[in-house]
Amino acid sequence: MLRTTTRHLAALRHVAQPVVMRQASRASVYKSVTLLSRPYATSNNKVVPLTAEKYPGFTRNDQFKKLTEKDVDHFKGIVGESALIYNNEDDLAAFNTDWMNKYRGQSQLVLKPKTTQQVADILKYCNDQRIAVVPQGGNTGLVGGSIPVFDEVVLSLQSMNSIRSFDDVSGILTADAGCILEGLDNWLNEKGYMMPLDLGAKGSCHIGGNLATNAGGLRLLRYGSLHGTVLGLEVVLPDGSILDSMSTLRKDNTGYDLKQLFIGSEGTIGVITGVSILTPRRPKAVNVALLGLNSYDDVQKAFKQSRSELSEILSAFEFWDNNALQIYKKHSDAKPLMESEYPFYVLIETSGSNKDHDDEKLTSYLENMMVDEVAQDGVVAQDETQIKNIWSVREGFTEALGKEAAVYKYDISMPVPKINECLEDMRQHLKDGGVFGQPDSPIIDVVGYGHVGDGNLHLNIAANRIDKRVPELIEPYLFEWVAKQNGSISAEHGLGVAKNQFLSYSKPEGMIKMMKTIKDLLDPNAILNPYKYLPSK
Amino acid sequence: MLRTTTRHLAALRHVAQPVVMRQASRASVYKSVTLLSRPYATSNNKVVPLTAEKYPGFTRNDQFKKLTEKDVDHFKGIVGESALIYNNEDDLAAFNTDWMNKYRGQSQLVLKPKTTQQVADILKYCNDQRIAVVPQGGNTGLVGGSIPVFDEVVLSLQSMNSIRSFDDVSGILTADAGCILEGLDNWLNEKGYMMPLDLGAKGSCHIGGNLATNAGGLRLLRYGSLHGTVLGLEVVLPDGSILDSMSTLRKDNTGYDLKQLFIGSEGTIGVITGVSILTPRRPKAVNVALLGLNSYDDVQKAFKQSRSELSEILSAFEFWDNNALQIYKKHSDAKPLMESEYPFYVLIETSGSNKDHDDEKLTSYLENMMVDEVAQDGVVAQDETQIKNIWSVREGFTEALGKEAAVYKYDISMPVPKINECLEDMRQHLKDGGVFGQPDSPIIDVVGYGHVGDGNLHLNIAANRIDKRVPELIEPYLFEWVAKQNGSISAEHGLGVAKNQFLSYSKPEGMIKMMKTIKDLLDPNAILNPYKYLPSK
């Protein structure tokens, strides 16, 4: 049915009426308890089982020294008594457990150095004494990367949280690794700048942790990866030497770009203590629109056209399927944003320096999408509240899924055209396996959402009970499927202890071999973040 | 003097009249003969002296085998007779000499493999036999990095020049390393996309060479560095193994990002044979304006304000000083672009998806610059020809300087506020040294231009004759000055044989040590691009 532009515009205006929804703040969404990947459990465990007991395959490395009082005294001499937590289970708990209550370690010692030199002194001693160390930032990871497995010493960067410098001509910020992302962003806001990354955990995560995990998040589409925006790092190597590449230069072609190795290394070859990063100007205008679409083909058409028409102002292009919406609706009393429902939705955000121009571009794009029948319906947020309302659907899936008895969560990437095929294939596979599609099936649904512009799918499988057949059907089936598309088994969450054994699905043997060589080279005693990241076999 | 907006607008319109200038194409500018850095010579040498004889400190490494007929036969077996140049001085010359006629090697063998496997077979043999190899792309480098020093075998990638794939939803291109940058850009143009980098040598340089040298160029300000836009690489290691990380994913957090090591490694640890790169949409509208300013403070104000007002559409912000303009005028019969002259000039380019919006933003910005008396005058190009005219001044400095008897060229980066101080300090230093400022002085002038938005200064010292005192006064003085500002002695040109011995001015000892460790790890026999990149001592 061909509809006229006038009618579409009316529809757009119509849907722009205020919508009343429960506004879940990002922080609250993030703090909800959920389940991840291969290791599975219910969300109602009061006592989190020890990682080393809950999951098979962990054996404490006997090469690592068990902590003595003498060691603790030595650390006291480095950081001072007040910057150390020792043998106090209550205080240690927050450092031994992740926010999802999924992983639990057995560390008896947390160190909170205040300077790079203290970090260096700690690592030198640990290296000499063969004491294993887990660097920890905001402890907001999703794969258990910052939680000890056995009795590793926790090296928390939370007391290194000062901004070092800011050049407001070039927008280059230098800061300690322990600065909280949102704190930096708020500080930059005063100066008309912003951090080039944004993610749900921003109220707790550290910039150092963001770098160590190569955090992606919601603005990667616009501002690119940290490999491009980070200009310099200060890193303490396992032997205690300080690698100073705190460059504040956009261009410097003098030798191998060593800092890149540490971005995404999850604390396995060095501890990031400082960062120099290029920050963009904060946009003066932000618009958010939501489209309802009939097919994933239309999602792709809408994406491609947005790159052409919205181009330089496009700052997010998120998608979800109707299955995700149903789970959301089940646990939310928010009024629907659209009168009808559609198989797919996309959230489009623009950020620019001129509100009128952005409005005009977005309106023209939305008109074209509806005249071409790519989109069936659309809403445009008219104010800050409506912007939050639309975003809160996208950000509400984690919380809604967390209310089911169990959920198996995957963070995968693949060529954009394959995303919906992946979801459909998994649904069929679980039906074939007899765990989905019948009234008494354990699986409630397979739902998809994510950063479609980055080829990044968050695939979630919700279940009404634990059923052993389910994880066996999912893994390694899904990893094999992703590998066939030359995709990644971990788009942005990293490896940690959750994915390290599956690395070969995303990386060829030669690459893994070279990774191990790099690890051996930089951390010959393997004291940094053991049992994680690279496969143990 | 406060001028009214109306008058400024009139001025802007006035200066937008067609200007007639000699249009030097980028290619012709690029091909002009000039001189670089520490190694100096006149531009009129007919026979280029051998690098090994002209510059001190080179000794052939006796560990390297001298080529035998049997070796040549073996290579014939790999690439075929037609893909090999052997003992033919005329044909070898183009591979043994750089385009500036500054460096000359003594290779007797050029290999032109057609496949990654052929590259692997060549390197495996060379590694086993200890035959030294120089990888070569378009041979457009500025520091002698792609030219042999002694009898190294030249491994030319020019026959590996196919596009492998393009995904027009995500804009991800995969291609052989030997594809010419401009060829890729033209090919993408048909599809509404563009390469995320642009430089003067684009008509000759290879994308593989761009990656190996981490090319910066004119669009880095907008599209960021190759460390961010490159998604995957295919690299042949010195032992002949193929490191396949040809990912076409924007997000993949599975292990160390090893490909980053090869970006900017100048062919010293592996030969890049394939690339996967994210390409942006080609802008529908391009505007270029030129401003005349009274001080470098005003240049900085104009830059800062452009990031705020032009923000997402700003694609270049170049500057030059009046000294550069004088050299340009001396060798050009082009009509001036402005009625009066000013101490500084900035070229501003915008690229966007909507011409009207871009025009409005630019006009508003330019008005503000003139009302605030940041800029004293301005011109806006009204058509493609005028755009070229303004760019041809910026791109004409190299050619103009090349017409002087000698020119000492430096490509340095530093915090943006320091750029003019660097130029002024060098002028004073040369005056103090007695080689500048008197009627009979050898130095004609010290001129500055460059990518001010990236803190990247091209500092050029033009001389009317060779005078031994000059280079001694410049080096290491300039490198020390740059080091004091935590700047880089090579912003985008790399190290090659021209800068490798000066690396310690830009990188601390710990970094250089780690670089050497990486080199030893990946190329234990040191067969790849010897005598270059890292300091020999």
mmCIF file of C-alpha atoms in Angstrom, chain B residues 99 101 157 165 222 270 275 331 348 368 391 413 423 430 481 485 502:
data_model
loop_
_atom_site.group_PDB
_atom_site.id
_atom_site.type_symbol
_atom_site.label_atom_id
_atom_site.label_comp_id
_atom_site.label_asym_id
_atom_site.label_seq_id
_atom_site.Cartn_x
_atom_site.Cartn_y
_atom_site.Cartn_z
ATOM 1 C CA TRP B 99 61.041 9.295 -6.006
ATOM 2 C CA ASN B 101 66.264 10.731 -5.759
ATOM 3 C CA LEU B 157 53.371 -6.030 -3.815
ATOM 4 C CA SER B 165 34.979 -7.955 -1.252
ATOM 5 C CA ARG B 222 37.675 13.630 10.431
ATOM 6 C CA GLY B 270 55.808 -8.944 8.536
ATOM 7 C CA VAL B 275 43.409 -5.510 4.487
ATOM 8 C CA HIS B 331 57.785 30.312 -7.606
ATOM 9 C CA ILE B 348 38.947 24.964 6.445
ATOM 10 C CA ASN B 368 31.563 34.804 13.987
ATOM 11 C CA TRP B 391 43.954 23.603 -1.906
ATOM 12 C CA SER B 413 54.046 16.841 16.020
ATOM 13 C CA LEU B 423 58.974 27.980 14.174
ATOM 14 C CA LEU B 430 69.521 30.012 13.119
ATOM 15 C CA TRP B 481 63.161 20.963 21.337
ATOM 16 C CA GLN B 485 57.335 19.316 24.380
ATOM 17 C CA PHE B 502 66.844 9.613 16.559
#
